[in-house]
Coordinates of C-alpha atoms in Angstrom, one line a residue:
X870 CA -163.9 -17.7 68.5
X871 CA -160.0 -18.0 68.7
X872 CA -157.8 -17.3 65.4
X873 CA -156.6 -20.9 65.3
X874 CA -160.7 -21.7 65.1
X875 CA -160.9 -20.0 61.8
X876 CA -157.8 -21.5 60.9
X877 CA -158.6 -25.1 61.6
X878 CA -161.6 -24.1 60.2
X879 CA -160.4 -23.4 56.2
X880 CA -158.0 -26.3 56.5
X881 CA -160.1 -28.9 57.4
X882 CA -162.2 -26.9 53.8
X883 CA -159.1 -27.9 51.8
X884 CA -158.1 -31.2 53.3
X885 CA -162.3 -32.2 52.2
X886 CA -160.8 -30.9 48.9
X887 CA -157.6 -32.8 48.5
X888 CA -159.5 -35.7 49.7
X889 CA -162.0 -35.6 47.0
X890 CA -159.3 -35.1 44.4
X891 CA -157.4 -38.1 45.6
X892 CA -160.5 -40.0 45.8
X893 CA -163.6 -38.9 43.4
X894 CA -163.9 -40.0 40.1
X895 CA -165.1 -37.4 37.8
X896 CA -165.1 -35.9 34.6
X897 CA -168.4 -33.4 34.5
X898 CA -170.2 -31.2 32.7
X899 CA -167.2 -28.5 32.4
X900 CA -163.6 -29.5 31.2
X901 CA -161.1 -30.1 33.7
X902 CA -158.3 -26.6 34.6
X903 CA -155.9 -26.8 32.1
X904 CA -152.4 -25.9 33.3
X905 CA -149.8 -23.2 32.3
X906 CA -152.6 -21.6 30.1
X907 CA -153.4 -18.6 32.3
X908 CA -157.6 -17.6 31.5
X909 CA -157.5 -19.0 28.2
X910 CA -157.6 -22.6 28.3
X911 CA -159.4 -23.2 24.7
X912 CA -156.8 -20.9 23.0
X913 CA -153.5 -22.0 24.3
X914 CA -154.3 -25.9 24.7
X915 CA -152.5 -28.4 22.9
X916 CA -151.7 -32.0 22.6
X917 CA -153.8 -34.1 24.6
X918 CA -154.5 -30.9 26.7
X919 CA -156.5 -29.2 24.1
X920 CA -159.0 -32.6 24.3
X921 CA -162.4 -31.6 26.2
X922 CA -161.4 -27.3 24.7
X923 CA -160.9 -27.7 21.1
X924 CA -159.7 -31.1 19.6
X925 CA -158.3 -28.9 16.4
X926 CA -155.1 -27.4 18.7
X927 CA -154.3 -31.7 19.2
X928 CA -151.7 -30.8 15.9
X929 CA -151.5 -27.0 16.2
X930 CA -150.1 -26.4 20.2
X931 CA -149.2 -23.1 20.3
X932 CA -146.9 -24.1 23.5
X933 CA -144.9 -27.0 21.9
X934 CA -141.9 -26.0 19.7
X935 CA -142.9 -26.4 16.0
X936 CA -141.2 -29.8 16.0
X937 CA -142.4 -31.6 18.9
X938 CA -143.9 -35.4 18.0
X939 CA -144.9 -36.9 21.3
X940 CA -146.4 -35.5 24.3
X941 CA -147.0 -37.4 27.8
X942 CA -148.7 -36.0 31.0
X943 CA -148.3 -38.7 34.5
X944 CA -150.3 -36.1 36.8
X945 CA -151.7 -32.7 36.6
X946 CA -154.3 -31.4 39.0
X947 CA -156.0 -28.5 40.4
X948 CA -158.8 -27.2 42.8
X949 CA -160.5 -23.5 42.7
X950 CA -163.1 -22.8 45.8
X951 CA -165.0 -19.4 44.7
X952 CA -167.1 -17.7 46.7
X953 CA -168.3 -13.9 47.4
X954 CA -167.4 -14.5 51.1
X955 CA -163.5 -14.5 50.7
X956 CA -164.1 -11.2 49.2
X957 CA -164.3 -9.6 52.8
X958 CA -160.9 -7.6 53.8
X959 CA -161.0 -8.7 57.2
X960 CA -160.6 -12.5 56.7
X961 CA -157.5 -12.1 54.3
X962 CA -155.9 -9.3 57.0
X963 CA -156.3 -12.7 59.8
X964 CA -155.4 -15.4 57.4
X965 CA -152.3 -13.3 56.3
X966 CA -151.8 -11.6 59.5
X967 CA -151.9 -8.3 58.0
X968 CA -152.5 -5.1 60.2
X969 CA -154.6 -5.9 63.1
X970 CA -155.8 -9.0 61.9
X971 CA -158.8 -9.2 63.8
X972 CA -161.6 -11.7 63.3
X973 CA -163.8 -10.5 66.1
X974 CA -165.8 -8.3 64.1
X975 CA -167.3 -11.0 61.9
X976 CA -167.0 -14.4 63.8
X977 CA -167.7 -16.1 66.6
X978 CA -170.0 -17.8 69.2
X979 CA -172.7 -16.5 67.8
X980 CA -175.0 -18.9 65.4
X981 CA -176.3 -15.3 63.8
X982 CA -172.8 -14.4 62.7
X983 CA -172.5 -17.5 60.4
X984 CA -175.6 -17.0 59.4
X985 CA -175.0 -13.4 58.2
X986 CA -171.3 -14.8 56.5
X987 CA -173.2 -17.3 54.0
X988 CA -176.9 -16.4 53.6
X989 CA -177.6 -15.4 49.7
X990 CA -173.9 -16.8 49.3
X991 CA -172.7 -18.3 46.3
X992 CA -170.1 -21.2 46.9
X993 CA -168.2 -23.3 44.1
X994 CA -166.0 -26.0 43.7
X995 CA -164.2 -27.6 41.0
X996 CA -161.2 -30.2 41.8
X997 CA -159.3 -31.9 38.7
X998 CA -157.5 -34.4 38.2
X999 CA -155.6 -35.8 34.6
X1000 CA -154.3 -39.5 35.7
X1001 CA -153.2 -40.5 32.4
X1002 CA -152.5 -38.8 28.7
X1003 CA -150.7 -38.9 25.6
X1004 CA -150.7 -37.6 22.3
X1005 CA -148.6 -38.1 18.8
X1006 CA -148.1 -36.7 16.2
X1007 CA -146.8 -37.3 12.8
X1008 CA -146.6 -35.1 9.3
X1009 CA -150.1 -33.8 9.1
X1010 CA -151.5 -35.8 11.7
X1011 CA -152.5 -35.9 15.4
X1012 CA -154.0 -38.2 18.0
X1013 CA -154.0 -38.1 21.7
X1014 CA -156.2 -39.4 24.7
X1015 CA -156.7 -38.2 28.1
X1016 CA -157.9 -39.5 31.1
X1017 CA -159.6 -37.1 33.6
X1018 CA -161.6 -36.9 36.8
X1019 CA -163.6 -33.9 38.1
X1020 CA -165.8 -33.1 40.9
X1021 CA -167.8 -30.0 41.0
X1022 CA -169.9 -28.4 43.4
X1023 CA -172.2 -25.5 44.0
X1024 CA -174.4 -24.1 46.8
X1025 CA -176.1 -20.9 47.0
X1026 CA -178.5 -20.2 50.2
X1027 CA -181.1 -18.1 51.3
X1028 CA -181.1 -17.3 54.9
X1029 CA -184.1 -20.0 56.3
X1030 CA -182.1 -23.5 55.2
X1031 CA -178.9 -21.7 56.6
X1032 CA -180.6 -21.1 59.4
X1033 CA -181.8 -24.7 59.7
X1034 CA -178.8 -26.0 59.3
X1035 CA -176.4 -23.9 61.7
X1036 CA -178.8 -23.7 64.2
X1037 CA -181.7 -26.4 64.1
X1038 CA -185.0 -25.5 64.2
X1039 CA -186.9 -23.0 66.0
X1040 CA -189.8 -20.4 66.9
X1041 CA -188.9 -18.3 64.0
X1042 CA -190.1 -20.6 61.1
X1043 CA -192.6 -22.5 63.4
X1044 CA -195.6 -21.4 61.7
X1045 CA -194.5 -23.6 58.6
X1046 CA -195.8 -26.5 60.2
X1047 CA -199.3 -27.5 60.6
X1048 CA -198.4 -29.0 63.9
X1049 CA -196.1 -28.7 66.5
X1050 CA -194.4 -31.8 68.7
X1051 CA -194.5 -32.2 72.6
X1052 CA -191.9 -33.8 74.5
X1053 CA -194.2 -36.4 74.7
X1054 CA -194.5 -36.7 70.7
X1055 CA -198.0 -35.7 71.0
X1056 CA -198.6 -33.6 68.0
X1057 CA -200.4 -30.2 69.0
X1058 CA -202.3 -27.9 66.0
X1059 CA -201.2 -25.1 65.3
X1060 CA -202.7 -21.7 65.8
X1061 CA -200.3 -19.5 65.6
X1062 CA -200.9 -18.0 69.0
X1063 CA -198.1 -20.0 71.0
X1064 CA -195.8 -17.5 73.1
X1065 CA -192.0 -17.8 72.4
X1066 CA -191.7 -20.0 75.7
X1067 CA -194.2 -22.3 74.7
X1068 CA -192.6 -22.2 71.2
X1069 CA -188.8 -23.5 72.8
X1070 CA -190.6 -26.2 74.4
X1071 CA -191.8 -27.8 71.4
X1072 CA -188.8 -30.3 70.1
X1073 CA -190.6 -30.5 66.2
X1074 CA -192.8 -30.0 63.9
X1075 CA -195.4 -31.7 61.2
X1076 CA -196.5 -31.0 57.7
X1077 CA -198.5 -32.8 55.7
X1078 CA -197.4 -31.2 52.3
X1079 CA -193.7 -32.1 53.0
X1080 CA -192.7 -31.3 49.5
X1081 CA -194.0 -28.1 49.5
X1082 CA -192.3 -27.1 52.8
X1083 CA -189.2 -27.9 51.5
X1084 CA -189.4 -25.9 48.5
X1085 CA -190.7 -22.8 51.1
X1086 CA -187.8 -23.5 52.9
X1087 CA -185.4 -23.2 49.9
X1088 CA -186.7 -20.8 48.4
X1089 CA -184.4 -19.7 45.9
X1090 CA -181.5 -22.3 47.1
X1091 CA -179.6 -24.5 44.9
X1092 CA -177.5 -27.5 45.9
X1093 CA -175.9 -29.4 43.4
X1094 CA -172.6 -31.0 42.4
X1095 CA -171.5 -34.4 39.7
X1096 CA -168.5 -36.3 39.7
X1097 CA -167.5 -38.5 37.0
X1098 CA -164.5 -40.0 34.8
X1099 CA -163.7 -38.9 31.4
X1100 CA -162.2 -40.9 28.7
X1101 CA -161.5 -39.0 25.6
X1102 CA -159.9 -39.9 22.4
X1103 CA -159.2 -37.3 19.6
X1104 CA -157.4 -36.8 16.2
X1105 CA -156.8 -33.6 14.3
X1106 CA -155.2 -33.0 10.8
X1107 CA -153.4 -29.9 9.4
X1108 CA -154.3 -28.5 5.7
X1109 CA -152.3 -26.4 3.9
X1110 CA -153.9 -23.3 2.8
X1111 CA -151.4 -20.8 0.7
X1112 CA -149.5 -18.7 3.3
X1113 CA -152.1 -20.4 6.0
X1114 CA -152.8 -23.7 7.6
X1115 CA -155.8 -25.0 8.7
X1116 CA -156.8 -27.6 11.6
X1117 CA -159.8 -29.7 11.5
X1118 CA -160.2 -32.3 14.9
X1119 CA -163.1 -34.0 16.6
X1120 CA -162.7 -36.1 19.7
X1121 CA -165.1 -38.3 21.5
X1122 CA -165.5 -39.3 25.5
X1123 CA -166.7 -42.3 27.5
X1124 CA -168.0 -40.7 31.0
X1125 CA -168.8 -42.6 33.6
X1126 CA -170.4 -41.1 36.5
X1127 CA -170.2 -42.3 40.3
X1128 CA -172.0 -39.6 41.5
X1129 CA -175.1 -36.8 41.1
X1130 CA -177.6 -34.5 43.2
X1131 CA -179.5 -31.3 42.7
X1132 CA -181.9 -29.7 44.3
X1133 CA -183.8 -26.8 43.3
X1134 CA -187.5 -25.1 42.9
X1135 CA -189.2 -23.8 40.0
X1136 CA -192.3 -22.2 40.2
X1137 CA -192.5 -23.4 43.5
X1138 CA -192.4 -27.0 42.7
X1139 CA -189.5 -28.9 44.0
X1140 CA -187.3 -31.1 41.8
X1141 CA -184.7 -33.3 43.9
X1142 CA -182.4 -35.9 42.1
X1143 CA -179.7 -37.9 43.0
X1144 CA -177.9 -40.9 42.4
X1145 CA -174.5 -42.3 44.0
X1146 CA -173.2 -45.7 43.7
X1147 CA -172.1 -47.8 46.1
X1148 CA -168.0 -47.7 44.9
X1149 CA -168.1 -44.2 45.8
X1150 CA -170.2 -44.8 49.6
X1151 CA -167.2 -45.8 51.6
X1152 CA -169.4 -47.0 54.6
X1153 CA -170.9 -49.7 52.1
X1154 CA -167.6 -51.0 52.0
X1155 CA -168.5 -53.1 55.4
X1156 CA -171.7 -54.7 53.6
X1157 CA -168.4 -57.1 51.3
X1158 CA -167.7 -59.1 54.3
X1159 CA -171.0 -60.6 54.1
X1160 CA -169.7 -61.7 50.6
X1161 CA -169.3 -60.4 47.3
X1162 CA -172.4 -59.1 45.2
X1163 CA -174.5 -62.5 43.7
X1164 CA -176.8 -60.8 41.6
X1165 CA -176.3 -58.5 38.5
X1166 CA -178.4 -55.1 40.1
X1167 CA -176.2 -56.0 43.1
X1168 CA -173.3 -55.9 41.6
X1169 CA -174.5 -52.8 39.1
X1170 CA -174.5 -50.5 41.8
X1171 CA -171.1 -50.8 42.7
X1172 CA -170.5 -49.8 39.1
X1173 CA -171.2 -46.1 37.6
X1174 CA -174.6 -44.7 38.3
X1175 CA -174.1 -42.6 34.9
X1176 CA -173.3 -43.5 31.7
X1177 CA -172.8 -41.0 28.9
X1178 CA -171.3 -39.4 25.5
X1179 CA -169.6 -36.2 24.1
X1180 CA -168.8 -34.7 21.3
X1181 CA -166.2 -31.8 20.8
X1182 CA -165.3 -30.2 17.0
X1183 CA -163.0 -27.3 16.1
X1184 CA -160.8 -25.9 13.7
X1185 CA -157.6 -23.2 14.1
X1186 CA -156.8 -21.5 11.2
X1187 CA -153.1 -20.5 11.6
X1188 CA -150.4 -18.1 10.0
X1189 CA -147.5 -20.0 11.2
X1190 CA -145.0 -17.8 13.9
X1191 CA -147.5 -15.0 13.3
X1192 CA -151.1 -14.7 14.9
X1193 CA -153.9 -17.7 14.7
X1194 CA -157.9 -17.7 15.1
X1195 CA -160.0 -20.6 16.5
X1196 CA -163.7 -21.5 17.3
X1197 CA -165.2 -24.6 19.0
X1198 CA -168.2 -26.2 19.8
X1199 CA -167.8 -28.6 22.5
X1200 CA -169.7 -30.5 25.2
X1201 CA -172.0 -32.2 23.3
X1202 CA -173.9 -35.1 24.4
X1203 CA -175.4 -36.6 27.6
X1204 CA -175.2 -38.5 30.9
X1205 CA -178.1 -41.3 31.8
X1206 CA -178.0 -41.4 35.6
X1207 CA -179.8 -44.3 37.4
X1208 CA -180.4 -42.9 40.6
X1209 CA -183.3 -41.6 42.6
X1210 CA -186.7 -38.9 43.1
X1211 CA -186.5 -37.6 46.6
X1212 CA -189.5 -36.2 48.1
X1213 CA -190.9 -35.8 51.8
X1214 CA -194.9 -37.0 51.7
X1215 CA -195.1 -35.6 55.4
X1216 CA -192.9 -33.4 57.1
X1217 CA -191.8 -34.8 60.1
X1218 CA -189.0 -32.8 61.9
X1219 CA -187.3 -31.8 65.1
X1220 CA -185.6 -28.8 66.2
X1221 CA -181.8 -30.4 65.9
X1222 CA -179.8 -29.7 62.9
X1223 CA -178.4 -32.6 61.3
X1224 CA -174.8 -31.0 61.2
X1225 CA -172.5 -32.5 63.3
X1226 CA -170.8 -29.4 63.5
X1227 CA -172.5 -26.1 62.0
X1228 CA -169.8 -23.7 62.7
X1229 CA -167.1 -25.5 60.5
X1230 CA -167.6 -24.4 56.9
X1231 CA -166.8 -27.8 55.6
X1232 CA -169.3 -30.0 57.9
X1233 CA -171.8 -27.4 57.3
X1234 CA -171.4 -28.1 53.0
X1235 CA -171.5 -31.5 53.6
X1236 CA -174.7 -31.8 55.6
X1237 CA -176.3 -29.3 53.0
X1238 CA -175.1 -31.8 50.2
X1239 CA -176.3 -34.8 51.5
X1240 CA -179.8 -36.3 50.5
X1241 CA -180.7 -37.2 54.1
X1242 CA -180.6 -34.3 55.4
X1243 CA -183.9 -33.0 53.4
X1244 CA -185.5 -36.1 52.7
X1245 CA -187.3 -38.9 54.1
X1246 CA -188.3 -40.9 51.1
X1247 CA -187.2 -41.8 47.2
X1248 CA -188.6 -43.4 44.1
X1249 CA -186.3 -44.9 41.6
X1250 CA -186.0 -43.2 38.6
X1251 CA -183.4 -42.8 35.3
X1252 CA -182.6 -38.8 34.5
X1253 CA -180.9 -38.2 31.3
X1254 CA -178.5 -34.9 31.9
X1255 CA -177.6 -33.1 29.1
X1256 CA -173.6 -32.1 28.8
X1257 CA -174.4 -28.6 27.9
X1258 CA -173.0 -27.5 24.7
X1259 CA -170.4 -24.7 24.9
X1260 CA -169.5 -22.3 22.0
X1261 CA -165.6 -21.0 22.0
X1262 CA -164.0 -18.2 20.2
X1263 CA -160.7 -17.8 20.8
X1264 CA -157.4 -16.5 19.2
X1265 CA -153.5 -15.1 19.7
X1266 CA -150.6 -13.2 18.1
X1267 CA -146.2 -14.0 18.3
X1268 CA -144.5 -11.5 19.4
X1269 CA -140.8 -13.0 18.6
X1270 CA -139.6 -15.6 20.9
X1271 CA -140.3 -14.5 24.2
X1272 CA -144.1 -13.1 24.2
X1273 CA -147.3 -14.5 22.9
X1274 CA -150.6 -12.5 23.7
X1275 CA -153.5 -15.0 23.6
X1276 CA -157.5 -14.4 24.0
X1277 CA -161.0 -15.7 24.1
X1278 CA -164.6 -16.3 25.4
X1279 CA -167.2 -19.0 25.4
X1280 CA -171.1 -19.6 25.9
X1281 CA -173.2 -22.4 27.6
X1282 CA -175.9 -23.0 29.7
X1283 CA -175.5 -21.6 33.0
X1284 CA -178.5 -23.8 34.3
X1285 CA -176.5 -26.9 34.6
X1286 CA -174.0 -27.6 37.2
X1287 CA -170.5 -26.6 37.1
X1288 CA -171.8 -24.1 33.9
X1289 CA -170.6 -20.3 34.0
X1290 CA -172.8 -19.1 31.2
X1291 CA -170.5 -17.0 29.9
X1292 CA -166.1 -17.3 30.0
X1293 CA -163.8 -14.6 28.7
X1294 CA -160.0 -14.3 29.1
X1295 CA -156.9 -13.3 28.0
X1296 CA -153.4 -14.4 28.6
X1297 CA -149.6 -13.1 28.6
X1298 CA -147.3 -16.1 27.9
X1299 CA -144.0 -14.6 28.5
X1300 CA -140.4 -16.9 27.9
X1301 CA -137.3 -14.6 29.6
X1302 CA -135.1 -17.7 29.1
X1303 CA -135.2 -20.9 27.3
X1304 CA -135.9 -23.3 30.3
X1305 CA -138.9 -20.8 32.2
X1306 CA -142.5 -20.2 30.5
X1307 CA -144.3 -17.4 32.4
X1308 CA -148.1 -17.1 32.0
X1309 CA -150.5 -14.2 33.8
X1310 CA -154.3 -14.0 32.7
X1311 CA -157.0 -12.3 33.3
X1312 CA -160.5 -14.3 33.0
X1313 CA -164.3 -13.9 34.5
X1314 CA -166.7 -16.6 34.8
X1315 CA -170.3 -15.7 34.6
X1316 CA -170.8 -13.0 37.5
X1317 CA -168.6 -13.6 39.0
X1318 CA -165.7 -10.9 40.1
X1319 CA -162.4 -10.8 37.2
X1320 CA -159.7 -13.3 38.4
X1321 CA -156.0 -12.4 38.2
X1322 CA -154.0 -16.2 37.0
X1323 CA -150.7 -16.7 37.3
X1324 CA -147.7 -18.9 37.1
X1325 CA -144.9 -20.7 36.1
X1326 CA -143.2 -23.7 34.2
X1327 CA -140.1 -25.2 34.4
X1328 CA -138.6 -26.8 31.2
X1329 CA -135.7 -28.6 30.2
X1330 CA -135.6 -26.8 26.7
X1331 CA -137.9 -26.6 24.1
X1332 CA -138.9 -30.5 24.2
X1333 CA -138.4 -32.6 27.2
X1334 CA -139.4 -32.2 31.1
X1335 CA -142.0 -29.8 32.1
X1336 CA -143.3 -29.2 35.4
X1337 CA -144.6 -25.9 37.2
X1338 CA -147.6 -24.5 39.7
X1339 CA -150.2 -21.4 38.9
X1340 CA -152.1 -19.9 41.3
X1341 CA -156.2 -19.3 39.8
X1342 CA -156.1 -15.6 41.5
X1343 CA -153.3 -13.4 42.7
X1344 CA -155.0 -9.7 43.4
X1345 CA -154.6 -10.4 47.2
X1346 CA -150.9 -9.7 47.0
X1347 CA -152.1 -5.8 46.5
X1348 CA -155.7 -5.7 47.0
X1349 CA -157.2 -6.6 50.3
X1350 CA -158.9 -9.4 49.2
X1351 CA -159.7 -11.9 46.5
X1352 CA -163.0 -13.8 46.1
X1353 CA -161.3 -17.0 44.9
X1354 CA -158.5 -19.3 46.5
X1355 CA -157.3 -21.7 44.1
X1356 CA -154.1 -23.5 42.2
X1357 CA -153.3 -26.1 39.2
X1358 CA -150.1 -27.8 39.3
X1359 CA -148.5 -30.3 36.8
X1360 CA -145.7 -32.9 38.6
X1361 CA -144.7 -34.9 35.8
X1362 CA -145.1 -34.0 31.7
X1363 CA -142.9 -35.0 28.5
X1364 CA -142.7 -33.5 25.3
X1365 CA -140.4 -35.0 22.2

């Protein structure tokens, strides 16, 4: 395989990523990445920013001058692709066409050498969008809403379903199958005793336990991903306590979801759920020109699949232009999704993978990701999802005008999709001059590897225009490699 092929290859990764942020609705489990915050989101959020972190910092904003009364955001956004795979030297040397640059040594013609790249790989995705927001705030009071959209992903693989899927079937998991397929489509038992000629002439395979051969076959996989639109609306208040001040603020969201599906095995059994609507299928778009919906489920499906609450509370308490302390229990609540049980009664398969292509990363997630390519059949049913409640701790410290030092870490369920388990960061906010905000982080999500934020905001002063881009990991300037490409930008914000 040619440079450019690796190339094409991880931009045709983050064009399927700026198409779903252009295009997905969603909101999920996780709050959306907050810019200009570094790796501590919860305790350097404010104004309608802090909504979905900690609804208390809606009045404190320890980024806004001390005066500020009205904050609007037009469009903020950001995407972060993790996986263990970008953490390999020689991919970084060709991208960046450092030393030698060679590829050759881990890519190619070869289906075994992708296999080898991504089998007991970890992959996420998380893509962001804020559309809309505001916030206000007068004496002791604070309101601001937020509307956000967020599509997450994650895949992690054992070697047989990679194997499936970049090459097809084969002789090497043919003994999964009860029966084997002709070219005739006569089915032949089997014995285990075919040679591996007889075994490439077979084109399939049938099992009668078709659930249980896809949980073999997974093994310890897990596909999943959720996007959804968020709607949330919060107010805070400030008390004054002595030489301290206290903020109290709950918010509420509206999430709608267009889209669900995981797949996973406990214990063996397989549990596979999905549910899309039809707004989000863009090939159903050609069914409207036999005419518009004429009956309510009709029409109900071109409508969110998932309907759902949340809950967020948390207080700062605050010694002004000195050091502050908060805590914050968000993400509670749920999701009803009305979608469907997949299963596979019998097994029926051939050889041929259903990738279109299974040597270009992006092709090869979205095959993995799609119902259809594991099952045959479905039963409708309605899941309630829970939100996953997250506990935050979180704090920071002035240091004059130009440096503020900020901290914290949070806990949820790492079970559920987009989930870390556990967060921690800290953050640098440094202001050389009046009109240029610097932030560099350091944060770690669940297991994996630290992550190095950094960026930069433009200002206009204290209150007025803000705009500015971070990257989510830097240690690639120095280090050979980095396990995490990613960015949050903000076009258009107003503070007054």
């Amino acid at each position: 395989m040619e440079h450019s092929d690796l190339t094409s290859q991880l931009r045709n990764v983050w064009i399927a990523i700026l198409l779903l942020i252009a295009g997905v609705h969603g909101h999920a489990q996780n709050q959306y990445l907050s810019f200009g915050t570094g790796g501590t989101p919860m305790a350097l959020g404010g104004d309608y920013r802090a909504l979905g972190w900690n609804p208390a910092q809606i009045s404190f904003s320890p980024l806004n001058h001390a005066d500020w009364k009205s904050a609007a955001g037009g469009f903020e956004f950001g995407a972060r692709l993790s996986s263990t795979a970008l953490s390999r030297g020689d991919i970084w040397n060709s991208l960046l066409n450092r030393g030698n640059g060679s590829i050759d040594d881990w890519s190619g013609d070869d289906w075994n050498q992708y296999v080898d790249l991504l089998t007991n790989e970890s992959i996420t995705l998380n893509a962001d969008v804020l559309t809309a927001a505001s916030s206000k705030k007068w004496r002791n009071w604070a309101v601001a809403y937020s509307n956000t959209q967020h599509f997450q992903a994650e895949a992690y693989f054992d070697a047989t379903p990679i194997q499936l899927l970049v090459q097809g079937g084969g002789g090497e998991w043919a003994a999964l199958f009860d029966s084997l397929l002709t070219d005739g489509g006569a089915a032949v038992e089997n014995t285990g005793d075919f040679s591996a000629e007889e075994l490439l002439s077979f084109q399939g395979g049938i099992n009668i336990n078709g659930d249980g051969l896809i949980a073999e076959l997974l093994q310890e996989s897990r596909l999943g991903f959720s996007y959804q639109r968020c709607h949330t609306i919060g107010i805070s208040k400030a008390w004054k306590l002595g030489d301290f001040i206290l903020h109290t603020g709950v918010s509420g969201q509206l999430i709608l979801g267009n889209g669900y599906f995981s797949v996973k095995t406990t214990d063996g059994n397989l549990d596979a759920f999905g549910a899309f609507s039809n707004g989000f299928n863009y090939d159903a778009l050609a069914t409207l020109q036999n005419g518009v919906p004429n009956s309510f489920e009709e029409a109900r499906k071109w409508g969110p699949v998932g309907q759902g609450w949340g809950l967020d509370f948390g207080g700062v308490l605050e010694l002004k232009d000195q050091f502050w302390i908060s805590t914050a229990i968000s993400d509670l609540g749920r999701v009803e999704w009305r979608g469907e049980r997949y299963s596979v009664n019998t097994a029926l398969t051939t050889w041929a993978t259903p990738v279109e292509d299974p040597t270009n990363v992006g092709d090869l997630m979205l095959g993995a990701l799609s119902p259809n390519t594991w099952f045959n059949e479905a039963a409708l049913e309605t899941r309630v999802i829970p939100n996953g409640i997250k506990f935050q701790l979180g704090g920071g410290m002035h240091f004059g005008k130009f440096l503020m030092l900020a901290g914290e870490m949070a806990f949820d369920n790492p079970d559920l999709i987009g989930n870390a388990g556990t967060r921690l960061g800290a953050t640098a906010v440094i202001s050389p001059v009046r009109f240029i905000r610097i932030d560099l982080g350091l944060s770690k999500w669940g297991n994996e590897t630290y992550r190095i934020p950094a960026g930069f905001t433009i200002r206009s002063g204290n209150k007025g225009f803000e705009c500015g881009l971070q990257a989510t990991d830097i240690q690639v300037l120095w280090k050979e490699s980095q396990s995490e490409i990613g960015f949050r930008a903000i076009v258009m914000r107003w503070v007054w």
